[in-house]
Amino acid sequence: MAEQITAAKATAKTVRIAPRKVRLVVDLIRGKSIGEAISILKFTPRSASPAVEKVLMSAIANAEHNYDLDIENLVVSEAYVNEGPTMKRFRPRAKGSASQILKRTSHITIVVSEKKEG
């Protein structure tokens, strides 16, 4: 008998927000129920909130469509941000020199799973 899948995952790669800023938002929703997590993201005034919300909605849709999980019992079991590729740009400076600017990107991963009984 095959083991039943109780978790669904969604990933957004190369999101143009620094990982340090996205982690502040992701830390707010880790371990929460999906209803609570969505309302937290809607009312968090940070630039990363819409991107994280989009990944969360994708994970919920994956759970419902691919694995037939009950969306009423889902919780955010894992949520983490890894560093994506860094784009290097240059800004002109005094006396004909230039300084490097690093435009950082993020890989956002959210895993939702069914709440454990008990």
XYZ file of N, CA and C in Angstrom:
354
model
N 0.837 -1.185 0.000
C 0.000 0.000 0.000
C 0.883 1.251 0.000
N 0.579 2.183 -0.870
C 1.385 3.397 -0.974
C 1.079 4.331 0.197
N 2.115 5.001 0.666
C 1.936 5.947 1.757
C 1.244 7.198 1.235
N 0.280 7.707 2.012
C -0.477 8.868 1.561
C 0.338 10.148 1.758
N 0.322 10.999 0.756
C 1.061 12.262 0.813
C 0.244 13.272 1.611
N 0.884 13.925 2.589
C 0.172 14.883 3.430
C 0.769 16.279 3.356
N 1.650 16.529 2.384
C 2.279 17.843 2.272
C 2.387 18.251 0.814
N 2.303 19.566 0.573
C 2.459 20.114 -0.775
C 3.419 21.288 -0.698
N 4.189 21.475 -1.772
C 5.262 22.470 -1.767
C 5.098 23.424 -2.943
N 5.514 24.665 -2.752
C 5.555 25.638 -3.845
C 6.821 26.471 -3.695
N 7.410 26.835 -4.821
C 8.660 27.592 -4.825
C 8.576 28.742 -5.814
N 9.110 29.889 -5.427
C 9.282 31.013 -6.353
C 10.782 31.253 -6.453
N 11.295 31.189 -7.654
C 12.739 31.335 -7.845
C 13.060 32.722 -8.393
N 14.206 33.235 -8.010
C 14.764 34.500 -8.502
C 13.786 35.667 -8.347
N 13.217 35.795 -7.141
C 12.355 36.935 -6.819
C 13.259 38.118 -6.519
N 12.988 39.282 -7.125
C 13.900 40.421 -7.046
C 13.731 41.226 -5.750
N 13.840 40.530 -4.616
C 13.849 41.155 -3.296
C 14.970 40.472 -2.514
N 15.699 41.223 -1.717
C 16.820 40.657 -0.963
C 16.316 39.610 0.032
N 17.028 38.487 0.176
C 16.590 37.419 1.076
C 16.407 37.881 2.521
N 17.252 38.786 2.948
C 17.163 39.307 4.314
C 15.804 39.958 4.579
N 15.262 40.649 3.578
C 13.964 41.316 3.715
C 12.812 40.315 3.640
N 12.959 39.296 2.792
C 11.896 38.299 2.640
C 11.804 37.437 3.898
N 12.940 37.150 4.527
C 12.941 36.309 5.735
C 12.131 36.939 6.860
N 12.118 38.273 6.940
C 11.328 38.956 7.967
C 9.847 38.615 7.825
N 9.367 38.502 6.587
C 7.960 38.192 6.326
C 7.691 36.700 6.524
N 8.584 35.854 6.019
C 8.394 34.403 6.096
C 8.372 33.935 7.556
N 9.165 34.578 8.412
C 9.201 34.206 9.829
C 7.852 34.430 10.516
N 7.041 35.357 9.991
C 5.740 35.652 10.594
C 4.730 34.525 10.389
N 4.841 33.775 9.286
C 3.801 32.794 8.955
C 4.188 31.350 9.257
N 5.434 31.090 9.575
C 5.876 29.710 9.810
C 5.113 29.104 10.988
N 4.498 27.926 10.763
C 3.768 27.223 11.819
C 2.317 27.635 11.985
N 1.864 28.630 11.246
C 0.487 29.120 11.374
C -0.456 28.336 10.457
N -1.760 28.396 10.768
C -2.753 27.817 9.857
C -2.819 28.706 8.615
N -3.308 28.162 7.504
C -3.239 28.938 6.264
C -4.148 30.165 6.295
N -5.293 30.074 6.972
C -6.183 31.234 7.082
C -5.508 32.376 7.817
N -4.857 32.033 8.919
C -4.141 33.029 9.715
C -2.958 33.592 8.934
N -2.242 32.723 8.223
C -1.075 33.148 7.446
C -1.471 34.127 6.344
N -2.586 33.851 5.652
C -3.043 34.739 4.574
C -3.409 36.105 5.131
N -4.128 36.135 6.271
C -4.508 37.428 6.840
C -3.286 38.200 7.343
N -2.282 37.510 7.883
C -1.044 38.174 8.311
C -0.364 38.817 7.104
N -0.279 38.076 5.997
C 0.397 38.596 4.805
C -0.358 39.771 4.188
N -1.695 39.721 4.214
C -2.491 40.811 3.631
C -2.257 42.133 4.362
N -2.027 42.053 5.686
C -1.911 43.275 6.482
C -0.481 43.595 6.911
N 0.500 42.927 6.331
C 1.899 43.232 6.628
C 2.416 44.224 5.588
N 2.783 45.436 6.011
C 3.192 46.470 5.047
C 4.654 46.339 4.612
N 5.015 45.218 4.012
C 6.372 45.014 3.515
C 6.311 44.634 2.051
N 7.355 44.990 1.317
C 7.359 44.749 -0.129
C 7.363 43.264 -0.468
N 7.832 42.421 0.442
C 7.903 40.983 0.175
C 6.575 40.270 0.415
N 5.622 40.910 1.090
C 4.358 40.254 1.436
C 3.591 39.707 0.235
N 3.399 40.484 -0.851
C 2.671 39.930 -2.004
C 3.373 38.727 -2.634
N 4.690 38.734 -2.683
C 5.432 37.611 -3.270
C 5.268 36.353 -2.421
N 5.354 36.499 -1.105
C 5.201 35.351 -0.204
C 3.763 34.840 -0.247
N 2.807 35.767 -0.323
C 1.390 35.373 -0.404
C 1.119 34.573 -1.678
N 1.725 34.982 -2.773
C 1.549 34.282 -4.046
C 2.077 32.846 -3.960
N 3.231 32.664 -3.314
C 3.798 31.323 -3.156
C 2.908 30.480 -2.239
N 2.388 31.090 -1.163
C 1.496 30.373 -0.244
C 0.228 29.913 -0.960
N -0.364 30.792 -1.772
C -1.572 30.430 -2.523
C -1.276 29.301 -3.507
N -0.099 29.313 -4.098
C 0.302 28.249 -5.014
C 0.443 26.915 -4.277
N 1.019 26.947 -3.074
C 1.169 25.723 -2.277
C -0.194 25.158 -1.885
N -1.133 26.053 -1.546
C -2.494 25.621 -1.196
C -3.167 24.985 -2.408
N -3.022 25.620 -3.568
C -3.610 25.082 -4.799
C -2.996 23.729 -5.152
N -1.683 23.582 -4.956
C -1.022 22.299 -5.205
C -1.568 21.213 -4.283
N -1.786 21.573 -3.008
C -2.306 20.607 -2.035
C -3.699 20.134 -2.431
N -4.516 21.076 -2.877
C -5.903 20.754 -3.223
C -5.988 20.000 -4.548
N -5.286 20.472 -5.547
C -5.419 19.917 -6.897
C -4.614 18.633 -7.098
N -3.358 18.634 -6.642
C -2.474 17.494 -6.914
C -2.629 16.347 -5.921
N -2.913 16.674 -4.641
C -2.903 15.642 -3.603
C -4.249 15.463 -2.904
N -5.276 16.208 -3.304
C -6.624 16.121 -2.712
C -6.606 16.268 -1.192
N -5.830 17.217 -0.689
C -5.787 17.472 0.747
C -6.917 18.422 1.131
N -7.381 18.308 2.373
C -8.438 19.179 2.882
C -7.817 20.527 3.261
N -8.219 21.594 2.580
C -7.556 22.886 2.814
C -7.921 23.504 4.167
N -8.972 22.991 4.823
C -9.336 23.499 6.152
C -8.314 23.072 7.214
N -7.627 21.958 6.971
C -6.693 21.418 7.968
C -5.228 21.715 7.665
N -4.945 22.602 6.721
C -3.552 22.840 6.332
C -2.867 23.851 7.248
N -1.590 23.604 7.509
C -0.745 24.557 8.231
C 0.546 24.752 7.438
N 1.202 25.889 7.665
C 2.490 26.163 7.017
C 3.551 25.419 7.824
N 3.944 24.239 7.350
C 4.883 23.416 8.115
C 6.329 23.861 7.907
N 6.658 24.276 6.694
C 8.010 24.766 6.404
C 7.903 26.033 5.576
N 8.751 26.981 5.858
C 8.841 28.199 5.048
C 10.265 28.715 5.182
N 10.964 28.778 4.062
C 12.348 29.249 4.124
C 12.708 30.012 2.854
N 13.758 30.817 2.976
C 14.223 31.660 1.876
C 15.706 31.392 1.668
N 16.059 31.050 0.437
C 17.461 30.879 0.073
C 17.881 32.010 -0.855
N 19.181 32.221 -0.943
C 19.696 33.286 -1.793
C 19.740 32.826 -3.243
N 19.237 33.678 -4.136
C 19.283 33.395 -5.566
C 20.515 34.033 -6.182
N 20.579 34.062 -7.508
C 21.720 34.703 -8.164
C 21.743 36.209 -7.887
N 22.934 36.755 -7.752
C 23.098 38.183 -7.484
C 23.472 38.901 -8.773
N 22.714 39.960 -9.078
C 23.029 40.764 -10.265
C 23.988 41.871 -9.839
N 25.067 42.031 -10.582
C 26.056 43.047 -10.239
C 25.879 44.250 -11.151
N 25.771 45.423 -10.544
C 25.613 46.671 -11.283
C 26.663 47.658 -10.778
N 26.915 48.713 -11.571
C 27.907 49.712 -11.178
C 27.279 51.088 -11.116
N 27.680 51.857 -10.089
C 27.217 53.225 -9.924
C 28.419 54.149 -10.054
N 28.313 55.161 -10.897
C 29.435 56.104 -11.045
C 29.717 56.842 -9.733
N 30.993 57.064 -9.469
C 31.418 57.766 -8.266
C 32.341 58.918 -8.645
N 32.815 59.604 -7.636
C 33.658 60.771 -7.853
C 34.988 60.396 -8.503
N 35.575 61.347 -9.208
C 36.892 61.224 -9.837
C 36.946 60.085 -10.851
N 35.852 59.850 -11.543
C 35.838 58.862 -12.619
C 35.827 57.411 -12.181
N 35.646 57.172 -10.895
C 35.625 55.781 -10.433
C 34.188 55.255 -10.429
N 34.032 54.000 -10.076
C 32.699 53.398 -9.993
C 32.687 52.419 -8.833
N 31.526 52.271 -8.197
C 31.403 51.285 -7.127
C 30.363 50.244 -7.519
N 30.551 49.049 -7.003
C 29.674 47.941 -7.364
C 28.421 47.943 -6.495
N 27.278 47.650 -7.116
C 26.021 47.490 -6.397
C 25.563 46.060 -6.615
N 25.171 45.374 -5.541
C 24.686 44.004 -5.635
C 23.168 44.000 -5.529
N 22.500 43.571 -6.584
C 21.042 43.443 -6.565
C 20.737 41.983 -6.275
N 20.321 41.715 -5.042
C 20.153 40.340 -4.583
C 18.774 39.792 -4.937
N 18.709 38.481 -5.160
C 17.439 37.818 -5.443
C 17.228 36.678 -4.445
N 15.985 36.198 -4.363
C 15.611 35.184 -3.385
C 14.917 34.007 -4.042
N 15.075 32.832 -3.438
C 14.270 31.659 -3.767
C 13.382 31.408 -2.539
N 12.057 31.557 -2.697
C 11.117 31.390 -1.588
C 10.468 30.012 -1.700
N 10.502 29.228 -0.620
C 9.882 27.902 -0.606
C 8.929 27.800 0.578
N 7.698 27.348 0.309
C 6.701 27.150 1.361
C 6.126 25.744 1.222
N 6.078 25.013 2.343
C 5.482 23.676 2.373
C 4.284 23.720 3.314
N 3.112 23.310 2.806
C 1.921 23.205 3.652
C 1.613 21.729 3.850
N 1.195 21.386 5.070
C 0.857 19.990 5.346
C -0.379 19.940 6.230
N -0.999 18.757 6.281
C -2.195 18.601 7.095
C -1.822 18.594 8.567
N -2.693 19.213 9.364
C -2.477 19.308 10.796
C -2.469 17.913 11.412
N -1.513 17.668 12.293
C -1.458 16.379 12.977
C -2.585 16.312 14.010
N -3.216 15.155 14.124
C -4.287 14.988 15.117
C -3.681 14.931 16.513
N -4.358 15.648 17.453
C -3.909 15.569 18.833
C -3.243 16.739 19.328
